[in-house]
Amino acid sequence: LHLTREGGHSHRRIVHVADATGWAVQEALQRAAEAHPNITLVPDQVAIDLATSRHEQRYSGAGNVWGVYAVDRNTGHVALYTAKATILATGGAGRTYLFSTAPRGATGDGIAMAWRAGARVSNMEMMQFHPTCLYNLEVKNFLITEAVRGEGGRLINPATGKRFMSYYDAERMELAPRDVVARAIDAEIKRYGLDYVHLDISHMAADFVRGHFPNIHEKLLGLGIDMTTQPI
């Protein structure tokens, strides 16, 4: 583990594990859950709806939640899992967009289940997103982590060869908040008629880049891009 910076940060405060932090955290949590005597994991299930009072033999509008209906991926059978308390931790809805770096499962299912059960849903316009997604016609939605900018990556306009964040946020530059960076990238693309802009960290030592971003480095090499010597 080490600490890095992302958009809007003036200090290193984000835990970073190479360039697969989410996977490392998930793996640690899963191991802890598997080892816990009071936790039973039920894998390969897809939650499809909350079991509420309206599912009772005699319809009721009481609004109670008794558990969840889930379909088994292997058998196709739908089972009911009951509980004294049901917690939804299903992620967001970022993947409902055509281009998104959100996980494939983030399609808003949990939000829809909560809404059908009578929960209030608000602030749906607030979507988490990443400003830097690889532009490649063969590989869609490949995230170039914000930590690349946090470790010194520069946004370059390929038409001018110049860094452009100074025109939009001269103080924070590439570490401006996501909305500022995303709008800046969009403005440069539209102003110059570009398909993409460049993210360049090749000025940093090659060993440093490979050590901090091994998965991105390997993926890009397979696409003919060496991020240690050329821009992304």
Tab-separated table of C-alpha atoms in Angstrom:
chain	number	residue	atom	x	y	z
A	1	LEU	CA	0.000	0.000	0.000
A	2	HIS	CA	1.056	3.565	-0.654
A	3	LEU	CA	-0.750	6.902	-0.850
A	4	THR	CA	-1.383	8.843	-4.046
A	5	ARG	CA	-3.378	11.860	-5.177
A	6	GLU	CA	-6.399	12.152	-7.431
A	7	GLY	CA	-8.492	15.018	-8.743
A	8	GLY	CA	-8.978	17.883	-6.289
A	9	HIS	CA	-6.404	16.591	-3.785
A	10	SER	CA	-3.614	18.769	-2.412
A	11	HIS	CA	-2.128	15.936	-0.335
A	12	ARG	CA	-1.560	12.228	-0.858
A	13	ARG	CA	-4.614	10.635	0.755
A	14	ILE	CA	-5.793	7.811	-1.538
A	15	VAL	CA	-4.693	4.256	-0.769
A	16	HIS	CA	-3.113	2.770	-3.877
A	17	VAL	CA	-2.134	-0.823	-4.703
A	18	ALA	CA	-0.264	-0.743	-8.021
A	19	ASP	CA	-3.123	0.122	-10.392
A	20	ALA	CA	-5.626	-2.434	-9.092
A	21	THR	CA	-6.656	-0.950	-5.749
A	22	GLY	CA	-10.323	-1.909	-6.036
A	23	TRP	CA	-9.447	-5.536	-6.698
A	24	ALA	CA	-7.036	-5.624	-3.742
A	25	VAL	CA	-9.658	-4.171	-1.394
A	26	GLN	CA	-12.343	-6.529	-2.699
A	27	GLU	CA	-10.090	-9.560	-2.334
A	28	ALA	CA	-9.213	-8.647	1.276
A	29	LEU	CA	-12.879	-8.106	2.186
A	30	GLN	CA	-13.883	-11.373	0.551
A	31	ARG	CA	-11.223	-13.324	2.428
A	32	ALA	CA	-12.387	-11.750	5.701
A	33	ALA	CA	-16.032	-12.570	4.932
A	34	GLU	CA	-15.190	-16.180	4.048
A	35	ALA	CA	-13.329	-16.586	7.337
A	36	HIS	CA	-16.094	-15.055	9.469
A	37	PRO	CA	-18.221	-17.720	11.247
A	38	ASN	CA	-21.414	-15.622	11.130
A	39	ILE	CA	-21.304	-14.835	7.398
A	40	THR	CA	-22.662	-17.209	4.759
A	41	LEU	CA	-21.786	-16.320	1.181
A	42	VAL	CA	-24.148	-17.403	-1.598
A	43	PRO	CA	-22.208	-17.045	-4.873
A	44	ASP	CA	-23.467	-16.852	-8.460
A	45	GLN	CA	-26.786	-15.263	-7.509
A	46	VAL	CA	-28.339	-12.269	-9.232
A	47	ALA	CA	-30.710	-10.221	-7.079
A	48	ILE	CA	-33.830	-9.359	-9.075
A	49	ASP	CA	-36.162	-7.766	-6.535
A	50	LEU	CA	-36.740	-7.106	-2.862
A	51	ALA	CA	-39.371	-9.276	-1.176
A	52	THR	CA	-41.853	-6.776	0.218
A	53	SER	CA	-45.353	-6.700	1.639
A	54	ARG	CA	-46.791	-6.559	-1.882
A	55	HIS	CA	-45.414	-10.057	-2.489
A	56	GLU	CA	-47.326	-11.555	0.454
A	57	GLN	CA	-50.081	-14.081	-0.174
A	58	ARG	CA	-52.550	-11.342	0.703
A	59	TYR	CA	-51.335	-8.109	-0.863
A	60	SER	CA	-50.302	-5.495	1.670
A	61	GLY	CA	-49.045	-1.967	1.305
A	62	ALA	CA	-47.334	-2.017	4.694
A	63	GLY	CA	-43.933	-1.460	3.103
A	64	ASN	CA	-42.073	-4.206	4.959
A	65	VAL	CA	-38.989	-5.728	3.325
A	66	TRP	CA	-38.580	-9.429	4.127
A	67	GLY	CA	-35.502	-10.226	2.039
A	68	VAL	CA	-34.564	-10.594	-1.594
A	69	TYR	CA	-35.439	-12.691	-4.624
A	70	ALA	CA	-32.380	-13.928	-6.535
A	71	VAL	CA	-31.860	-16.103	-9.578
A	72	ASP	CA	-29.153	-18.769	-9.571
A	73	ARG	CA	-26.855	-18.268	-12.565
A	74	ASN	CA	-26.230	-22.000	-12.899
A	75	THR	CA	-29.748	-23.395	-12.592
A	76	GLY	CA	-31.946	-20.432	-13.488
A	77	HIS	CA	-33.985	-21.113	-10.336
A	78	VAL	CA	-35.341	-18.147	-8.382
A	79	ALA	CA	-34.955	-18.395	-4.610
A	80	LEU	CA	-36.170	-16.242	-1.739
A	81	TYR	CA	-33.641	-15.243	0.921
A	82	THR	CA	-35.301	-13.799	4.015
A	83	ALA	CA	-33.700	-11.673	6.703
A	84	LYS	CA	-34.557	-9.456	9.639
A	85	ALA	CA	-32.720	-6.628	7.879
A	86	THR	CA	-31.820	-6.208	4.218
A	87	ILE	CA	-28.977	-3.949	3.138
A	88	LEU	CA	-28.549	-2.853	-0.465
A	89	ALA	CA	-24.930	-2.427	-1.528
A	90	THR	CA	-25.279	-2.743	-5.272
A	91	GLY	CA	-23.255	0.132	-6.668
A	92	GLY	CA	-24.408	2.875	-8.987
A	93	ALA	CA	-25.791	3.175	-12.496
A	94	GLY	CA	-22.784	4.434	-14.459
A	95	ARG	CA	-22.794	1.460	-16.799
A	96	THR	CA	-26.150	2.474	-18.247
A	97	TYR	CA	-24.180	4.895	-20.421
A	98	LEU	CA	-22.681	3.691	-23.714
A	99	PHE	CA	-19.170	4.714	-22.694
A	100	SER	CA	-18.293	4.265	-19.051
A	101	THR	CA	-15.407	3.013	-16.937
A	102	ALA	CA	-17.829	1.870	-14.220
A	103	PRO	CA	-17.918	-1.859	-13.320
A	104	ARG	CA	-20.113	-3.978	-15.591
A	105	GLY	CA	-22.543	-4.620	-12.753
A	106	ALA	CA	-23.202	-0.925	-12.096
A	107	THR	CA	-26.459	-0.796	-14.061
A	108	GLY	CA	-28.737	0.660	-11.402
A	109	ASP	CA	-30.489	-2.607	-10.480
A	110	GLY	CA	-30.295	-1.954	-6.746
A	111	ILE	CA	-31.607	1.577	-7.186
A	112	ALA	CA	-34.552	0.237	-9.199
A	113	MET	CA	-35.276	-2.437	-6.574
A	114	ALA	CA	-35.246	0.182	-3.834
A	115	TRP	CA	-37.586	2.423	-5.839
A	116	ARG	CA	-40.034	-0.445	-6.458
A	117	ALA	CA	-39.988	-1.154	-2.721
A	118	GLY	CA	-41.011	2.428	-1.980
A	119	ALA	CA	-37.689	4.049	-1.140
A	120	ARG	CA	-37.122	7.656	-2.120
A	121	VAL	CA	-34.585	8.060	-4.917
A	122	SER	CA	-32.817	11.374	-5.368
A	123	ASN	CA	-29.696	13.007	-6.805
A	124	MET	CA	-29.605	10.593	-9.747
A	125	GLU	CA	-27.884	13.266	-11.809
A	126	MET	CA	-24.801	12.847	-9.614
A	127	MET	CA	-22.793	10.218	-11.491
A	128	GLN	CA	-19.257	9.241	-10.570
A	129	PHE	CA	-17.071	9.100	-13.646
A	130	HIS	CA	-13.417	9.148	-14.651
A	131	PRO	CA	-12.211	11.832	-17.080
A	132	THR	CA	-9.579	9.624	-18.732
A	133	CYS	CA	-10.776	6.573	-20.646
A	134	LEU	CA	-8.559	5.024	-23.322
A	135	TYR	CA	-9.521	6.012	-26.869
A	136	ASN	CA	-9.275	2.780	-28.848
A	137	LEU	CA	-11.791	1.387	-31.311
A	138	GLU	CA	-10.965	-2.205	-30.327
A	139	VAL	CA	-10.985	-1.764	-26.537
A	140	LYS	CA	-14.003	0.075	-25.158
A	141	ASN	CA	-14.212	1.530	-21.646
A	142	PHE	CA	-10.639	0.856	-20.458
A	143	LEU	CA	-9.893	3.119	-17.503
A	144	ILE	CA	-6.667	5.089	-17.283
A	145	THR	CA	-6.680	5.697	-13.554
A	146	GLU	CA	-6.662	9.209	-12.111
A	147	ALA	CA	-3.531	8.204	-10.237
A	148	VAL	CA	-1.596	8.568	-13.511
A	149	ARG	CA	-2.286	12.298	-13.266
A	150	GLY	CA	-1.675	12.128	-9.518
A	151	GLU	CA	1.842	10.817	-10.157
A	152	GLY	CA	2.732	13.485	-12.706
A	153	GLY	CA	0.811	12.644	-15.895
A	154	ARG	CA	0.210	15.642	-18.167
A	155	LEU	CA	-2.732	16.304	-20.450
A	156	ILE	CA	-1.486	17.328	-23.892
A	157	ASN	CA	-3.334	18.660	-26.930
A	158	PRO	CA	-1.947	16.527	-29.811
A	159	ALA	CA	-2.654	19.335	-32.317
A	160	THR	CA	-0.536	21.914	-30.473
A	161	GLY	CA	1.749	19.653	-28.450
A	162	LYS	CA	1.048	21.780	-25.369
A	163	ARG	CA	-0.379	21.153	-21.921
A	164	PHE	CA	-3.792	22.753	-21.782
A	165	MET	CA	-4.970	22.566	-18.167
A	166	SER	CA	-3.268	25.903	-17.461
A	167	TYR	CA	-6.048	27.550	-19.496
A	168	TYR	CA	-8.747	26.043	-17.284
A	169	ASP	CA	-7.245	25.699	-13.792
A	170	ALA	CA	-3.745	27.127	-13.640
A	171	GLU	CA	-3.276	26.358	-9.946
A	172	ARG	CA	-4.330	22.717	-9.801
A	173	MET	CA	-3.626	21.784	-13.432
A	174	GLU	CA	-4.173	18.032	-14.041
A	175	LEU	CA	-5.187	17.572	-10.404
A	176	ALA	CA	-8.230	19.809	-10.709
A	177	PRO	CA	-11.535	18.118	-9.763
A	178	ARG	CA	-12.988	15.632	-12.218
A	179	ASP	CA	-15.667	17.922	-13.596
A	180	VAL	CA	-13.093	20.627	-14.380
A	181	VAL	CA	-10.731	18.173	-16.081
A	182	ALA	CA	-13.535	16.510	-18.040
A	183	ARG	CA	-14.869	19.859	-19.283
A	184	ALA	CA	-11.359	20.939	-20.256
A	185	ILE	CA	-10.778	17.760	-22.263
A	186	ASP	CA	-14.173	18.166	-23.932
A	187	ALA	CA	-13.462	21.818	-24.751
A	188	GLU	CA	-10.085	21.022	-26.338
A	189	ILE	CA	-11.552	18.183	-28.409
A	190	LYS	CA	-14.369	20.375	-29.710
A	191	ARG	CA	-12.235	23.464	-30.280
A	192	TYR	CA	-9.629	21.642	-32.355
A	193	GLY	CA	-11.853	18.974	-33.909
A	194	LEU	CA	-9.957	16.139	-32.197
A	195	ASP	CA	-10.938	12.557	-31.513
A	196	TYR	CA	-8.912	12.480	-28.290
A	197	VAL	CA	-6.248	14.226	-26.221
A	198	HIS	CA	-3.031	12.732	-24.863
A	199	LEU	CA	-2.109	11.789	-21.308
A	200	ASP	CA	1.657	11.711	-21.021
A	201	ILE	CA	3.716	10.338	-18.135
A	202	SER	CA	6.723	9.360	-20.251
A	203	HIS	CA	8.838	12.090	-18.600
A	204	MET	CA	8.896	10.002	-15.417
A	205	ALA	CA	11.407	7.171	-14.952
A	206	ALA	CA	10.379	4.000	-16.801
A	207	ASP	CA	10.818	1.812	-13.696
A	208	PHE	CA	8.605	4.199	-11.731
A	209	VAL	CA	5.835	4.026	-14.337
A	210	ARG	CA	5.994	0.243	-14.644
A	211	GLY	CA	6.073	-0.171	-10.866
A	212	HIS	CA	3.077	2.071	-10.205
A	213	PHE	CA	0.928	1.067	-13.180
A	214	PRO	CA	1.842	-2.518	-14.126
A	215	ASN	CA	-1.582	-3.539	-15.433
A	216	ILE	CA	-2.135	-0.419	-17.514
A	217	HIS	CA	1.407	-0.686	-18.863
A	218	GLU	CA	0.913	-4.318	-19.884
A	219	LYS	CA	-2.493	-3.656	-21.445
A	220	LEU	CA	-1.219	-0.718	-23.472
A	221	LEU	CA	1.832	-2.655	-24.680
A	222	GLY	CA	-0.586	-5.186	-26.145
A	223	LEU	CA	-2.161	-2.329	-28.092
A	224	GLY	CA	1.167	-1.002	-29.335
A	225	ILE	CA	1.482	1.846	-26.816
A	226	ASP	CA	4.495	2.100	-24.504
A	227	MET	CA	3.476	4.607	-21.829
A	228	THR	CA	7.097	4.859	-20.635
A	229	THR	CA	8.194	6.430	-23.929
A	230	GLN	CA	5.058	7.837	-25.569
A	231	PRO	CA	1.747	9.453	-24.631
A	232	ILE	CA	-1.493	7.543	-24.102
